[in-house]
Coordinates of C-alpha atoms in Angstrom, one line a residue:
X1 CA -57.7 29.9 14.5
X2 CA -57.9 32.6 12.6
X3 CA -60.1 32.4 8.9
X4 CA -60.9 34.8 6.7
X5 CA -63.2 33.8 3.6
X6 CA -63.9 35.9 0.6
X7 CA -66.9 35.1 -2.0
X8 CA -68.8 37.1 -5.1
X9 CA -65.7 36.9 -7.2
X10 CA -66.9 35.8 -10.9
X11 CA -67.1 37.1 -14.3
X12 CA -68.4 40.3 -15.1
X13 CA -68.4 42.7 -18.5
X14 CA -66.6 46.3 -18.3
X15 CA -68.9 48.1 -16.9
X16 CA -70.8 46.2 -14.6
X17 CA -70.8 45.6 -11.1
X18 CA -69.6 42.9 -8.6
X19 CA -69.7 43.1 -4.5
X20 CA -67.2 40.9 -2.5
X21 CA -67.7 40.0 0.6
X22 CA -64.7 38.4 3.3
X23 CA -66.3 37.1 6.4
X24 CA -63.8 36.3 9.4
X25 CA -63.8 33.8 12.0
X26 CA -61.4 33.3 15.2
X27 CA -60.3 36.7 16.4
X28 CA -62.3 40.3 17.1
X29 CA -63.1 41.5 14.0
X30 CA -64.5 44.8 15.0
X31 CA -61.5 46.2 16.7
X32 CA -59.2 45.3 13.7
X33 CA -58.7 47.5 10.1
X34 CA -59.5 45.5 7.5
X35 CA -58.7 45.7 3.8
X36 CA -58.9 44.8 0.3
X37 CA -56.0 43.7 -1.8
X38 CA -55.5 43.1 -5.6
X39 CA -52.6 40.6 -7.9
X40 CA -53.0 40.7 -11.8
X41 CA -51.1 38.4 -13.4
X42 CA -47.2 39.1 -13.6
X43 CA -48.2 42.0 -11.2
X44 CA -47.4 42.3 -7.8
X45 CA -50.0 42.4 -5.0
X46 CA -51.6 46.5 -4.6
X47 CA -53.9 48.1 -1.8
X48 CA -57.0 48.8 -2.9
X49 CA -59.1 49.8 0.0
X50 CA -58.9 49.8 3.6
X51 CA -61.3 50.5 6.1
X52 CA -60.5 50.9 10.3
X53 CA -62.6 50.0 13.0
X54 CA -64.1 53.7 12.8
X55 CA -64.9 53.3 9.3
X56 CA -62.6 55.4 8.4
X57 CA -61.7 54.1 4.4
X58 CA -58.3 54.5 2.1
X59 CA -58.4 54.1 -1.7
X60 CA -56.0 53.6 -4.2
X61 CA -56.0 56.3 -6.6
X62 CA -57.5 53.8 -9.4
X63 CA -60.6 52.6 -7.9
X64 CA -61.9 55.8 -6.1
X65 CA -65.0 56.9 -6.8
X66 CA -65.7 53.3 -8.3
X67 CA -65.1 51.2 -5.2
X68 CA -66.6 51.2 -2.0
X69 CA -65.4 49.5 1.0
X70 CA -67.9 48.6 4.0
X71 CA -67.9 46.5 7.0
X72 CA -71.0 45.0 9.1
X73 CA -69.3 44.3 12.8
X74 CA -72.3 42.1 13.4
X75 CA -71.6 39.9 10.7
X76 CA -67.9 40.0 10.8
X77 CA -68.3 40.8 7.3
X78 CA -66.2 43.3 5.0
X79 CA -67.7 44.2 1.9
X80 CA -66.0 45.5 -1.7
X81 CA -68.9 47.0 -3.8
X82 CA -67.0 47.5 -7.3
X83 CA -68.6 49.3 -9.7
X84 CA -67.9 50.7 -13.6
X85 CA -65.4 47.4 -13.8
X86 CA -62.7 48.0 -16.2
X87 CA -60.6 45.5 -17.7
X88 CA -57.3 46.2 -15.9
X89 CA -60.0 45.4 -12.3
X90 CA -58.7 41.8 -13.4
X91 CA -57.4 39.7 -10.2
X92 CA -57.2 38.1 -7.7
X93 CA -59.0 40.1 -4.7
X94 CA -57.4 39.4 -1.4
X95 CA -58.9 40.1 2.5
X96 CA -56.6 40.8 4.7
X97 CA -57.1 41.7 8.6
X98 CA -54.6 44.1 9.5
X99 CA -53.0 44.0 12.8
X100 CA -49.6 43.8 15.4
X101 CA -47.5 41.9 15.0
X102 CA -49.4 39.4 12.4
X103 CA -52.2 40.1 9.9
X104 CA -53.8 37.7 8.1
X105 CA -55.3 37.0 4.7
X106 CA -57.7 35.2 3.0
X107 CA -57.6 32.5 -0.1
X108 CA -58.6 35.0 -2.4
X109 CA -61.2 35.6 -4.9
X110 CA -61.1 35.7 -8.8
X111 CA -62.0 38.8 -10.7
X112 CA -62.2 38.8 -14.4
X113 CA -63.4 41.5 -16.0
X114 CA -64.3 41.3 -20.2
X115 CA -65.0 43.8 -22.9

């Protein structure tokens, strides 16, 4: 059975700093992408980062050069260091392990960012 579990959610003023971490369980993490996924309120879920099995990494246009995404194969561990937090950061941060035919997400993790 596949899990995926995301921590380090929390509360956090604008500007500050906050690293998630998703650790999966039941499949090969290493050989899979993995990625990070956002939902603000009345919003619908958005990509925020990706990274492959390479490392190679995908950002949406808003986080870049804020976010980072990182992965530790040893720990089937994906990280989301987010720095410079702005109010509009505000979600709910989603895993998600990306593969054919069925990917898989995690519970999610809440974000809230205050001025």
């Amino acid at each position: 059975q596949v899990q995926l579990v995301e921590s380090g959610g929390g509360l956090v003023q604008a500007g500050g700093s906050l690293k998630l971490s998703c650790v999966a369980s039941g499949i090969t993490f290493s050989s899979n992408t993995m990625g990070w996924y956002r939902q603000a309120p009345g919003k619908q879920r958005e990509l925020v980062a990706t990274i492959t099995s390479g490392g190679d990494t995908n950002y949406a246009d808003s986080v870049k050069g804020r976010f980072t995404i990182s992965r530790d194969n040893a720990k089937n561990t994906v990280y989301l260091q987010m720095n410079s937090l702005k109010l509009e950061d505000t979600a709910v941060y989603y895993c998600k392990l990306i593969r054919w035919p069925r990917s898989y997400w995690g519970q999610g993790t809440q974000v809230t960012v205050f001025s």
